[in-house]
Tab-separated table of C-alpha atoms and ligand atoms in Angstrom:
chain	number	residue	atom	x	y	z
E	251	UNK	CA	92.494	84.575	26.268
E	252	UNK	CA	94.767	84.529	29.050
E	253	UNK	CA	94.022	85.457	33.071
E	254	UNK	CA	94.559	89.061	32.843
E	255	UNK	CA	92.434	89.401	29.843
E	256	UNK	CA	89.773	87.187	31.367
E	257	UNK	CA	90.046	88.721	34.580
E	258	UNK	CA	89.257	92.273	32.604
E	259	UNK	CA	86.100	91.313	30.558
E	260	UNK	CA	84.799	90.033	33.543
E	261	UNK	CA	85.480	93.671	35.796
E	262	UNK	CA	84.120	95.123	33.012
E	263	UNK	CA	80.945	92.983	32.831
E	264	UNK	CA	80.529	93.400	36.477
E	265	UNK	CA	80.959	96.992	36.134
E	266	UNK	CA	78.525	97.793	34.132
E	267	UNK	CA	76.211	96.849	36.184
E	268	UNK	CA	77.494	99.231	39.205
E	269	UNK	CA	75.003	101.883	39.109
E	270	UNK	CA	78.122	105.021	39.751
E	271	UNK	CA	81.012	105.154	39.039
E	272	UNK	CA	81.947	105.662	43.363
E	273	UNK	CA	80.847	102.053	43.695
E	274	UNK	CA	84.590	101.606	42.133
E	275	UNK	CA	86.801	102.102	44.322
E	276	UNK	CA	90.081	103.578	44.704
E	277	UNK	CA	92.271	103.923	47.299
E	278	UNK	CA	93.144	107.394	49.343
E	279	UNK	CA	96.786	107.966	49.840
E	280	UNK	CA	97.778	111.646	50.760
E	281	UNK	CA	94.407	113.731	49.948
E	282	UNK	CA	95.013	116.688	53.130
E	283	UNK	CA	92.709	119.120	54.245
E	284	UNK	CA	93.317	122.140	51.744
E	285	UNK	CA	94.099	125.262	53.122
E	286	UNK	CA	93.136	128.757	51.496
E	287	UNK	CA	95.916	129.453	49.676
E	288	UNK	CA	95.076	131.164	46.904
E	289	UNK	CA	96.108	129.727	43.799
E	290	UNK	CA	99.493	131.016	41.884
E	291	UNK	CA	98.809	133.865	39.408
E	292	UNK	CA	97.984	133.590	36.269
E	293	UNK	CA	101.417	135.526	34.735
E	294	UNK	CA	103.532	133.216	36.651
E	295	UNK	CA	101.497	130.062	35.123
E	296	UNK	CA	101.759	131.691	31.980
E	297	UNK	CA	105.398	131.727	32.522
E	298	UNK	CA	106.360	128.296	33.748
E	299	UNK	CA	103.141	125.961	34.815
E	300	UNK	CA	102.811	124.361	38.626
E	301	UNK	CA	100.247	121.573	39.104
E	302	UNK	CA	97.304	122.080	40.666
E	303	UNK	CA	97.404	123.041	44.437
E	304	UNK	CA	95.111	120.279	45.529
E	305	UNK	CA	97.510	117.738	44.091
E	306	UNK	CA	100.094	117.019	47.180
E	307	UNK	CA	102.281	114.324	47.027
E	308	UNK	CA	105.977	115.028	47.670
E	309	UNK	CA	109.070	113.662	48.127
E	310	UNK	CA	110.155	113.270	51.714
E	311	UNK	CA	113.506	112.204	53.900
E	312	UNK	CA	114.079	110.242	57.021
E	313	UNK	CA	115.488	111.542	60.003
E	314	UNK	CA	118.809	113.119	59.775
E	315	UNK	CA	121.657	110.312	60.832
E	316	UNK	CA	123.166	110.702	64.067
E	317	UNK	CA	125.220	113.555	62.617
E	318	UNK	CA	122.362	115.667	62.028
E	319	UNK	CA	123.103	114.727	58.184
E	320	UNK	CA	120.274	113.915	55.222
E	321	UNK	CA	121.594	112.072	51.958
E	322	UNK	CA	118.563	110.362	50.735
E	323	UNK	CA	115.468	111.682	49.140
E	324	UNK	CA	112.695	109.246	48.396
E	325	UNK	CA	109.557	109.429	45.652
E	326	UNK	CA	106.765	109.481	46.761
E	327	UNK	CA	105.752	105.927	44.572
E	328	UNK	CA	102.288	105.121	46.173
E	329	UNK	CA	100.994	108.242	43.962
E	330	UNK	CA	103.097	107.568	40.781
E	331	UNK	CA	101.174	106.850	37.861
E	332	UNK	CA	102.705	105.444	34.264
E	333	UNK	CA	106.660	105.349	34.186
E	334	UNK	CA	108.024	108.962	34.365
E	335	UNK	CA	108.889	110.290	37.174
E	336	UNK	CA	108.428	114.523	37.189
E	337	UNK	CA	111.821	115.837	37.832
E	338	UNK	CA	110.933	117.817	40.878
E	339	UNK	CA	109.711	114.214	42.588
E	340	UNK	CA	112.664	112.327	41.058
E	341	UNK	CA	114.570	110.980	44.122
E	342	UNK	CA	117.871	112.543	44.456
E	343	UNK	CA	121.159	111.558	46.446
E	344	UNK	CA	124.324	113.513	47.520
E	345	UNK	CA	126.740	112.295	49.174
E	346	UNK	CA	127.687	115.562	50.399
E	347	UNK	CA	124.145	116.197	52.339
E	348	UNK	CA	121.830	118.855	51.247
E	349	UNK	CA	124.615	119.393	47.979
E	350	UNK	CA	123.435	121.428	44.911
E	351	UNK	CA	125.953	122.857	43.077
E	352	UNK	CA	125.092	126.065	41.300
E	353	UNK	CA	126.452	125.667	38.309
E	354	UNK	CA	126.730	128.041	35.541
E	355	UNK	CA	126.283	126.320	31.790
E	356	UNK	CA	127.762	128.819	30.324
E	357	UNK	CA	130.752	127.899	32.230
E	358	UNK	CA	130.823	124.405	32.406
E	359	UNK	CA	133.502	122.179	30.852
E	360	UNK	CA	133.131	118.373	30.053
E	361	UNK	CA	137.207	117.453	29.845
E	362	UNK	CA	137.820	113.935	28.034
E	363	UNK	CA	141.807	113.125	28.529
E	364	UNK	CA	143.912	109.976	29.358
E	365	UNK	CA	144.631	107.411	26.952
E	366	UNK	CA	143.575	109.159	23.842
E	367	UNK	CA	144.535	110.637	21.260
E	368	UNK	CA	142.908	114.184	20.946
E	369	UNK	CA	141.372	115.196	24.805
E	370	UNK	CA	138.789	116.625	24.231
E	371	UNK	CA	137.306	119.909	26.239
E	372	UNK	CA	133.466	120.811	25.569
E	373	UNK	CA	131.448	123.240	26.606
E	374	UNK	CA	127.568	122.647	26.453
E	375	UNK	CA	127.105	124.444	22.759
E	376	UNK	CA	129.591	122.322	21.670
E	377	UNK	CA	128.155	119.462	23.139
E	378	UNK	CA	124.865	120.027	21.545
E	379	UNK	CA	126.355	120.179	18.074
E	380	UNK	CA	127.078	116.265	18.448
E	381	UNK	CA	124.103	114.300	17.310
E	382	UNK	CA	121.212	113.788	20.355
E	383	UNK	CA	119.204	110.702	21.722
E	384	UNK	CA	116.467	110.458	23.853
E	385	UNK	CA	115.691	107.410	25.802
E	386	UNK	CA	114.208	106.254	29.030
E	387	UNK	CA	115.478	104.531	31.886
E	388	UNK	CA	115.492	104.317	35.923
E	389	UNK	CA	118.083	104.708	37.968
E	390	UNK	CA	117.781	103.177	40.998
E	391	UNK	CA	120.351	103.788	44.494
E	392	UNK	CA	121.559	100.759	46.108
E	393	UNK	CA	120.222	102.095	49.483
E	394	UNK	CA	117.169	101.204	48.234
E	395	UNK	CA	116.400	98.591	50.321
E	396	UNK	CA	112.795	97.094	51.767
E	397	UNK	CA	113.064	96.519	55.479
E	398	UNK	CA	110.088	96.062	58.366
E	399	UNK	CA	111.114	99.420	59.538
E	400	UNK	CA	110.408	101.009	56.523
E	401	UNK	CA	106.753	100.957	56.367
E	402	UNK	CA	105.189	102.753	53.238
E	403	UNK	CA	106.478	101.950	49.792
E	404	UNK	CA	108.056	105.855	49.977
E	405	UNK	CA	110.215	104.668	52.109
E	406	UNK	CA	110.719	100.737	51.355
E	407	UNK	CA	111.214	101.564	47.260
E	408	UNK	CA	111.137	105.268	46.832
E	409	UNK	CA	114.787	105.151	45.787
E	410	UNK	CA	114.077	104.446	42.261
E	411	UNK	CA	112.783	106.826	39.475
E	412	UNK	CA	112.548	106.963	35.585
E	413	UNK	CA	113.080	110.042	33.170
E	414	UNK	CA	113.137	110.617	29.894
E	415	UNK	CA	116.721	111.509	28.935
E	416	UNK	CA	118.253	113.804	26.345
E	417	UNK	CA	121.873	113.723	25.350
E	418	UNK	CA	125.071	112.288	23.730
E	419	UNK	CA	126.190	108.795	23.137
E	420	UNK	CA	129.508	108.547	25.064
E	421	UNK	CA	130.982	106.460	22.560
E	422	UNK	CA	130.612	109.228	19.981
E	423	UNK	CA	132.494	111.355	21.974
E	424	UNK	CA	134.974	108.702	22.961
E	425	UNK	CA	135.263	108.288	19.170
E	426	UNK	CA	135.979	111.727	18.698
E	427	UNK	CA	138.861	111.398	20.988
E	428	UNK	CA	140.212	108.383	19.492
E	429	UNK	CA	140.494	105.915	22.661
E	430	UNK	CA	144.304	103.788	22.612
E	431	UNK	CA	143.998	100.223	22.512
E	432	UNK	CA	144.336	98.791	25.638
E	433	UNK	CA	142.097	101.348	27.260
E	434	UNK	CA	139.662	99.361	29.368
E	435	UNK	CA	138.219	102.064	32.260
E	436	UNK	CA	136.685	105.417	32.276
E	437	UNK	CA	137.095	107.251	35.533
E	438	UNK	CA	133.881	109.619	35.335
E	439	UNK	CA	134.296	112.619	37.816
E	440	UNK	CA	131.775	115.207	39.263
E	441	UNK	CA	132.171	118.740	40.139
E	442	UNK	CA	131.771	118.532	43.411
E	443	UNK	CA	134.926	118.796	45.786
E	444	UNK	CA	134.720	115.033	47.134
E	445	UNK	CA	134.211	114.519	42.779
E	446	UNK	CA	131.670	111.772	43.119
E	447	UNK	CA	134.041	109.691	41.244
E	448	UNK	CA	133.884	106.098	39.962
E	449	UNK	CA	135.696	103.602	37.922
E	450	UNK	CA	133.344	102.129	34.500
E	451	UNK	CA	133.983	99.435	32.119
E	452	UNK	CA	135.280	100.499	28.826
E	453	UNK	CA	132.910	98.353	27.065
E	454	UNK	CA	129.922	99.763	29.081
E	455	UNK	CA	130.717	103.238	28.045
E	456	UNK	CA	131.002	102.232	24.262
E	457	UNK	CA	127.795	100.262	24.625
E	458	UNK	CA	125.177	102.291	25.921
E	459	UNK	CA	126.271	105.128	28.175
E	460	UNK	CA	124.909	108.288	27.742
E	461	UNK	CA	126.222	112.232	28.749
E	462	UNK	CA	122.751	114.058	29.360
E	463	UNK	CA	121.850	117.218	29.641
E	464	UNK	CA	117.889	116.817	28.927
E	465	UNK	CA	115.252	115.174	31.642
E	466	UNK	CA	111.841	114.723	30.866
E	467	UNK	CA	112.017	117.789	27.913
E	468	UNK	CA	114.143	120.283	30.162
E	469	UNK	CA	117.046	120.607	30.998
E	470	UNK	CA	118.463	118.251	33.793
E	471	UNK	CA	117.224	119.211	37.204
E	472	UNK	CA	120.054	121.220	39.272
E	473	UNK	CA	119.801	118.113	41.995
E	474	UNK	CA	119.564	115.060	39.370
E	475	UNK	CA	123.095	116.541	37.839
E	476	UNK	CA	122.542	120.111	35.832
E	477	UNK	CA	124.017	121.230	33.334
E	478	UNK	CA	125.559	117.245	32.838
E	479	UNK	CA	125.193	114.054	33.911
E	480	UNK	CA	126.056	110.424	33.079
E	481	UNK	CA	123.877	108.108	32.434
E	482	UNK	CA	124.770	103.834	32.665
E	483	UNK	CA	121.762	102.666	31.847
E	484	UNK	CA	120.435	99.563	34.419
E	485	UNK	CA	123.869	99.711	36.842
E	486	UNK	CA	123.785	100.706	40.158
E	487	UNK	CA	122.619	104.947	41.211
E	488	UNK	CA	126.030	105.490	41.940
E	489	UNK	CA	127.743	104.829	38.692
E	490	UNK	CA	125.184	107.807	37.178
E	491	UNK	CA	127.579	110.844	37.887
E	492	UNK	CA	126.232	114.015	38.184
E	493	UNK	CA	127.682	117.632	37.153
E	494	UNK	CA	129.669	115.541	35.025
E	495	UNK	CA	133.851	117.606	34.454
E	496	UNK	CA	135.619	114.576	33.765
E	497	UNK	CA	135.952	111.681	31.732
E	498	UNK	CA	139.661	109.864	31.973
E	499	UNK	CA	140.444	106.852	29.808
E	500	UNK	CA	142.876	104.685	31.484
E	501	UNK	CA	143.825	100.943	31.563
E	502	UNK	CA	143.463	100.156	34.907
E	503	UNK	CA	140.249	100.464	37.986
E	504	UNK	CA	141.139	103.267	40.098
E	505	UNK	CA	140.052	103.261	43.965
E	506	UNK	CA	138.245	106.319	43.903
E	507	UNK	CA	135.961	107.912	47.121
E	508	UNK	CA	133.056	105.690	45.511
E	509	UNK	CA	134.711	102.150	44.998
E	510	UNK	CA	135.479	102.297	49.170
E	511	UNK	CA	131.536	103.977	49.609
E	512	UNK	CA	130.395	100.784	48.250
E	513	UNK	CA	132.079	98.683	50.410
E	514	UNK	CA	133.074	96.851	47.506
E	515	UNK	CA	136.641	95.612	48.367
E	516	UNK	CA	139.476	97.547	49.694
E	517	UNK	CA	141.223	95.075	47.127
E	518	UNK	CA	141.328	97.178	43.890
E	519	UNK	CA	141.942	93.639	42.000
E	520	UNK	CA	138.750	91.963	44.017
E	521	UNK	CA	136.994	95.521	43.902
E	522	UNK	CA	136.687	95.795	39.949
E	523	UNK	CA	135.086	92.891	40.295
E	524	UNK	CA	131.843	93.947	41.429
E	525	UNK	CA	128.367	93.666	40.140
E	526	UNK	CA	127.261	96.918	38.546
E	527	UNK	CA	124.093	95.358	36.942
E	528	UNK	CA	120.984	95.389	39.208
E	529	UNK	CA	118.667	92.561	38.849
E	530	UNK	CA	114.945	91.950	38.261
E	531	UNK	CA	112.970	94.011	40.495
E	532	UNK	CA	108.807	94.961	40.585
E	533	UNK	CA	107.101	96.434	43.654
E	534	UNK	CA	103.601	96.881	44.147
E	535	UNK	CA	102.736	100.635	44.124
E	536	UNK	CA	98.770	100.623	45.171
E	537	UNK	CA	97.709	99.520	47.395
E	538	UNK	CA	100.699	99.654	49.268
E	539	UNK	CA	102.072	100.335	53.079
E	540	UNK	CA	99.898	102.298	55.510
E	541	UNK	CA	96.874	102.664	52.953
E	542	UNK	CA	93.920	101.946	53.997
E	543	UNK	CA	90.842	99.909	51.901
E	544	UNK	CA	87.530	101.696	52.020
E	545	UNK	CA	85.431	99.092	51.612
E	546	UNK	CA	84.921	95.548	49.890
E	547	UNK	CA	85.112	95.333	46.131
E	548	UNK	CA	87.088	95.799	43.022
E	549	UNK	CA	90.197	97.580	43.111
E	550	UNK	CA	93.414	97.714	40.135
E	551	UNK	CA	96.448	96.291	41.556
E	552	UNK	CA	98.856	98.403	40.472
E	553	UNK	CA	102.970	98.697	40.781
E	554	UNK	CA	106.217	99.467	38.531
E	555	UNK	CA	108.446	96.380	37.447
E	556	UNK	CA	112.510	96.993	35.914
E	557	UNK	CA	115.638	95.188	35.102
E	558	UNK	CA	119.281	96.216	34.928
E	559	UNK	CA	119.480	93.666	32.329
E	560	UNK	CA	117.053	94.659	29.381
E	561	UNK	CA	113.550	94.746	29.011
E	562	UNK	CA	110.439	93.268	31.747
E	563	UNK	CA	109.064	90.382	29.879
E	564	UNK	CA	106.585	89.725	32.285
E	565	UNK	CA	105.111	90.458	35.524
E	566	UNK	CA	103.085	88.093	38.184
E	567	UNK	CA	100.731	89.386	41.013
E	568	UNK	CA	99.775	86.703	43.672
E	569	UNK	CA	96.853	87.742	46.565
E	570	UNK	CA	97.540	84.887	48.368
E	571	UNK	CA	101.123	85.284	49.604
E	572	UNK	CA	102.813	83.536	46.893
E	573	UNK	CA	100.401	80.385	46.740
E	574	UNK	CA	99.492	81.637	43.383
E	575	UNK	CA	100.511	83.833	40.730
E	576	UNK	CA	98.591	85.504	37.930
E	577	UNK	CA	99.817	87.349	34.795
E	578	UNK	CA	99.573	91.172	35.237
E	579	UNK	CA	99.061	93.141	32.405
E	580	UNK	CA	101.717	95.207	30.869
E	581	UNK	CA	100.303	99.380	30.516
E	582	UNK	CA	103.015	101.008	29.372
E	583	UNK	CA	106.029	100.859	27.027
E	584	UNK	CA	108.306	98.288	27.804
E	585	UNK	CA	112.022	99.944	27.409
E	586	UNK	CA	115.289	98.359	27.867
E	587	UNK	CA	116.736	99.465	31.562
E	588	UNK	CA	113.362	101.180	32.587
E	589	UNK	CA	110.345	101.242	34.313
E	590	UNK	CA	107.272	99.285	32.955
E	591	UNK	CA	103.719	100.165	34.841
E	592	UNK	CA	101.904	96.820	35.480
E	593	UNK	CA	98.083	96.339	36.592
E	594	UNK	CA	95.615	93.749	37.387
E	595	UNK	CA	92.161	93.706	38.190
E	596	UNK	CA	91.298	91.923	41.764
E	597	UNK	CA	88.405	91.822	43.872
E	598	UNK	CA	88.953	92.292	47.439
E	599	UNK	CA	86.032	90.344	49.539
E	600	UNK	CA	87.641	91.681	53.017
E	601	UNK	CA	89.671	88.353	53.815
E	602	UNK	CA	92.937	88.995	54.898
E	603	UNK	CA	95.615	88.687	52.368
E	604	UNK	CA	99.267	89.357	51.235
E	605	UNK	CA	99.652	90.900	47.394
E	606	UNK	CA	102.616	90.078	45.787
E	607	UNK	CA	104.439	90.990	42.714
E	608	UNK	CA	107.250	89.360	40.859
E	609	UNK	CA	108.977	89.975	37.409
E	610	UNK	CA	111.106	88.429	34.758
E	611	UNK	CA	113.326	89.576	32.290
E	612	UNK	CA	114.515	89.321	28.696
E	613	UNK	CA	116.801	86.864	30.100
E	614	UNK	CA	114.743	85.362	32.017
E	615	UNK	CA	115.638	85.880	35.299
E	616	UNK	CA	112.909	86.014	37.722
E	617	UNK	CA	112.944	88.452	41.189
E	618	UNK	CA	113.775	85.907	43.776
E	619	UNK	CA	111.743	86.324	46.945
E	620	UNK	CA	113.319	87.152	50.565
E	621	UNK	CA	114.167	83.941	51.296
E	622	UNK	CA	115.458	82.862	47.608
E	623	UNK	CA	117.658	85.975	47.772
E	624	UNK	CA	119.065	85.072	50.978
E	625	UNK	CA	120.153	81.368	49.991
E	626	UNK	CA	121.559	82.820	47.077
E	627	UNK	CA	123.980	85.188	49.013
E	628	UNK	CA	124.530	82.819	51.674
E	629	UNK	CA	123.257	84.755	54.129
E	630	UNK	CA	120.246	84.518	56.605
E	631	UNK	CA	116.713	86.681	56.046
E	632	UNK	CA	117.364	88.445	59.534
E	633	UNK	CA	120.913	89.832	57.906
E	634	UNK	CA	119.694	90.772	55.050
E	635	UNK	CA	116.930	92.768	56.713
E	636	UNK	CA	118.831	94.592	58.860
E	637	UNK	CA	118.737	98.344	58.482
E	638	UNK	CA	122.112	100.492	57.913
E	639	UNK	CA	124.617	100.069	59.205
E	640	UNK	CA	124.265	96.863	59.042
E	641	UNK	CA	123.204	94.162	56.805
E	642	UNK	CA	124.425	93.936	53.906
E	643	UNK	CA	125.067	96.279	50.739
E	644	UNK	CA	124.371	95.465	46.788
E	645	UNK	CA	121.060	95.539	45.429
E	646	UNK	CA	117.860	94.119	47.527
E	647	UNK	CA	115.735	93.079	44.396
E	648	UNK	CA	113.396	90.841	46.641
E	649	UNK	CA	109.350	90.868	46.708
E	650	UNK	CA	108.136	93.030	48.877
E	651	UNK	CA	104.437	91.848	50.005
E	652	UNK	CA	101.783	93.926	51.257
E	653	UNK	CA	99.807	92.116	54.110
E	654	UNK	CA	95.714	93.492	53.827
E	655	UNK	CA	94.002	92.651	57.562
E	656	UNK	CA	90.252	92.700	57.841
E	657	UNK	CA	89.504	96.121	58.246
E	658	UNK	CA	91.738	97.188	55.076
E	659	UNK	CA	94.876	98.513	56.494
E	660	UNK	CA	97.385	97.589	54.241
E	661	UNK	CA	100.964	96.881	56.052
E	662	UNK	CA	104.545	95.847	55.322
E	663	UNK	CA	104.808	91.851	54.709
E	664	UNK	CA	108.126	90.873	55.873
E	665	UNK	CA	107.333	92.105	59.161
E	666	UNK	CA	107.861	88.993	61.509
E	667	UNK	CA	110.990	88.002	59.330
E	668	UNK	CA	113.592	90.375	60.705
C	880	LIG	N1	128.738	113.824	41.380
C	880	LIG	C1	127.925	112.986	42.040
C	880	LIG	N2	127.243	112.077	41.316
C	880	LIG	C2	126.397	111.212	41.941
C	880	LIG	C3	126.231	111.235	43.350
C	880	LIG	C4	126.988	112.193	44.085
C	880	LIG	O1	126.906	112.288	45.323
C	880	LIG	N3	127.820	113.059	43.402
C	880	LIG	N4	125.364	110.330	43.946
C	880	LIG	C5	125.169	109.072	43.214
C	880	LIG	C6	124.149	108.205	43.779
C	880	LIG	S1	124.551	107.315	45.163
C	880	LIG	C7	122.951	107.981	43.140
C	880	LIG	S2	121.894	106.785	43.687
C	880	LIG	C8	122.549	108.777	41.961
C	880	LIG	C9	121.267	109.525	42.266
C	880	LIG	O2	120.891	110.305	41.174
C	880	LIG	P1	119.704	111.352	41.352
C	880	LIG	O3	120.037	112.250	42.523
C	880	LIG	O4	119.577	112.064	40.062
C	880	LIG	O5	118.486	110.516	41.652
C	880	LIG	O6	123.539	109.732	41.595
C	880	LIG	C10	124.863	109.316	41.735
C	880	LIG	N5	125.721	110.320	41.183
C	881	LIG	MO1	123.045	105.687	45.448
């Protein structure tokens, strides 16, 4: 029997003897006073269902930037439960601020050209006729970043979700076009006027790449990419290009709007270079940031762990700072380049503490904390926590602890650091 298992029977055994089921606690997050709006009709939940109206979590933005401009919007994690995110909470990023673009399907083109032998120019029926798969994965935004400044797990991690996606196997289409030898890039282009374009590795897009049109059983959400998207499952948000028009096959990295948004290089030779992959990467989800504890007692530790590299082998929860680490246990599916939900059981006797949560991978590699991340990159803690712009870019896979005080208020550990 190992610790989670142990630590189970004995919440169970303990439980039984609670004489309600309030003496177990849970932990309050965003319950508001309800108003008296009266509830949607019934013909328009006959016609397309909306969740309950006491049920209020949402996504939410930080203050416009200094140019009055929004980019990022964050999930609202502390309320997530299992590993799909619904598509209206998904996080979603522009780099044009506030940018939807209302596409018609109807009308919409996918063009694949360059170094092939038949382009290729499909509409979304013709798309469809191509064989489908459905997987899940996250995608996760390099801006998500866990700083003292960002104080509830919205805002620390909420640039990270997981769908269920529909769609094509690029390399069938790529197939279907006959790609030269030689060929060793995709350039994959939006429909947007700055094109949202970046440069991918050939061998990426024949491996697991994916042109989707279906999230979560529906079709892709007008701000996660409608009618088309790409999908590069475990590299960085950005590579993920929404309202997907273009796919050129070409020998060489091209410097596109992206390559110089992620600071990579301004170097094309030094630029292709970059890390796409994101590492090992957990965060606790409950209790997290600004929550409070009502009381002494048991409580489920609970929080979402993913790799850009495969599948979570394994996650650890410490409540002692990092003195100690227990396995948690695994409650969901474990899929390749997606989230996994992880829980354990702990007992809170109103000390004050620091939870922590730490994965590894199928290749083992284990989420480094603040200070392991830092050595590795050569830089000091205080850098890497420093807010944009600033800091530094690539993605922040450290722990991110949650310090408990006395009275229950849970609060961002790595204040004190920066
Ligand atoms: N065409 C286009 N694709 C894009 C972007 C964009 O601005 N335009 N933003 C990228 C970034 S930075 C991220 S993190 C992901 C976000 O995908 P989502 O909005 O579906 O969460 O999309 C990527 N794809
Ligand atoms: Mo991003």
């Amino acid at each position: 029997m190992d610790d989670t298992e142990h630590g189970r029977r004995k919440f169970l055994q303990r439980s039984i003897g609670l004489s309600s089921l309030a003496a177990v606690r849970s932990v309050g997050s965003s319950v508001h006073a309800q108003t008296a709006d009266s509830p949607a009709s019934a013909k328009d939940l006959e016609a397309y269902g909306e969740r309950s109206r006491f049920v209020t979590s949402v996504r939410t933005s930080p203050d416009p930037n200094p140019f009055g401009l929004t980019f990022h919007v964050f999930t609202p994690l502390q309320d997530s439960m299992g590993i799909i995110t619904p598509a209206s909470l998904h996080y979603t990023i522009a780099h044009r601020p506030f940018y939807v673009p209302d596409i018609n399907p109807e009308q919409h083109r996918l063009m694949i050209h360059g170094m092939v032998d038949r382009p290729l120019i499909l509409s979304m029926s013709d798309l469809k006729r191509f064989p489908s798969v459905t997987r899940t994965h996250y995608l996760e935004c390099n801006g998500n970043k866990p700083q003292p400044i960002y104080k509830t797990v919205q805002r620390a991690s909420g640039l990270t979700s997981c769908s269920e996606w529909t769609g094509v196997p690029l390399s069938l289409l790529l197939k279907q076009a006959g790609v030269h030898n030689g060929a060793k890039w995709i350039i994959a282009e939006g429909a947007e006027d700055n094109k949202g374009a970046i440069s991918l590795p050939m061998a990426k897009a024949m491996d697991d790449m994916l042109v989707a049109y279906g999230q979560n059983g529906e079709p892709v959400r007008p701000q996660n990419g409608f009618p088309l998207r790409l999908l590069v499952p475990g590299f960085e948000g950005l590579c993920n290009v929404k309202w997907l028009r273009r796919i050129k096959v070409t020998d060489q990295f091209y410097m596109t709007f992206n390559e110089f948004d992620r600071y990579t290089s301004v170097d094309p030779r030094m630029a292709q270079l970059t890390n796409y992959e994101q590492g090992p990467k957990s965060v606790i989800t409950c209790p997290s940031g600004e929550q409070q504890l009502p009381g002494y007692g048991h409580y489920q530790i609970t929080g979402l762990a993913w790799s850009g590299k495969g599948a979570i082998r394994k996650v650890e929860v410490s409540t002692d700072g990092g003195r100690t680490w227990k396995v948690a246990e695994i409650q969901s599916a474990t899929y390749r380049m997606a989230h996994v939900r992880f829980g354990m059981d702990w007992n809170w006797g109103g000390e004050e503490c620091t939870l922590m949560s730490r994965c590894t991978d199928e290749l083992g590699q284990v989420q480094p904390t603040v200070e392991e991340f830092a050595r590795f990159w050569n830089a000091t803690v205080k850098f890497v926590l420093t807010p944009f712009p600033g800091g530094m870019s690539g993605h922040h896979n450290y722990i991110l602890p949650w310090k408990v005080d006395r009275d229950g208020k849970v609060q961002h550990g790595l204040v004190g650091l920066a």
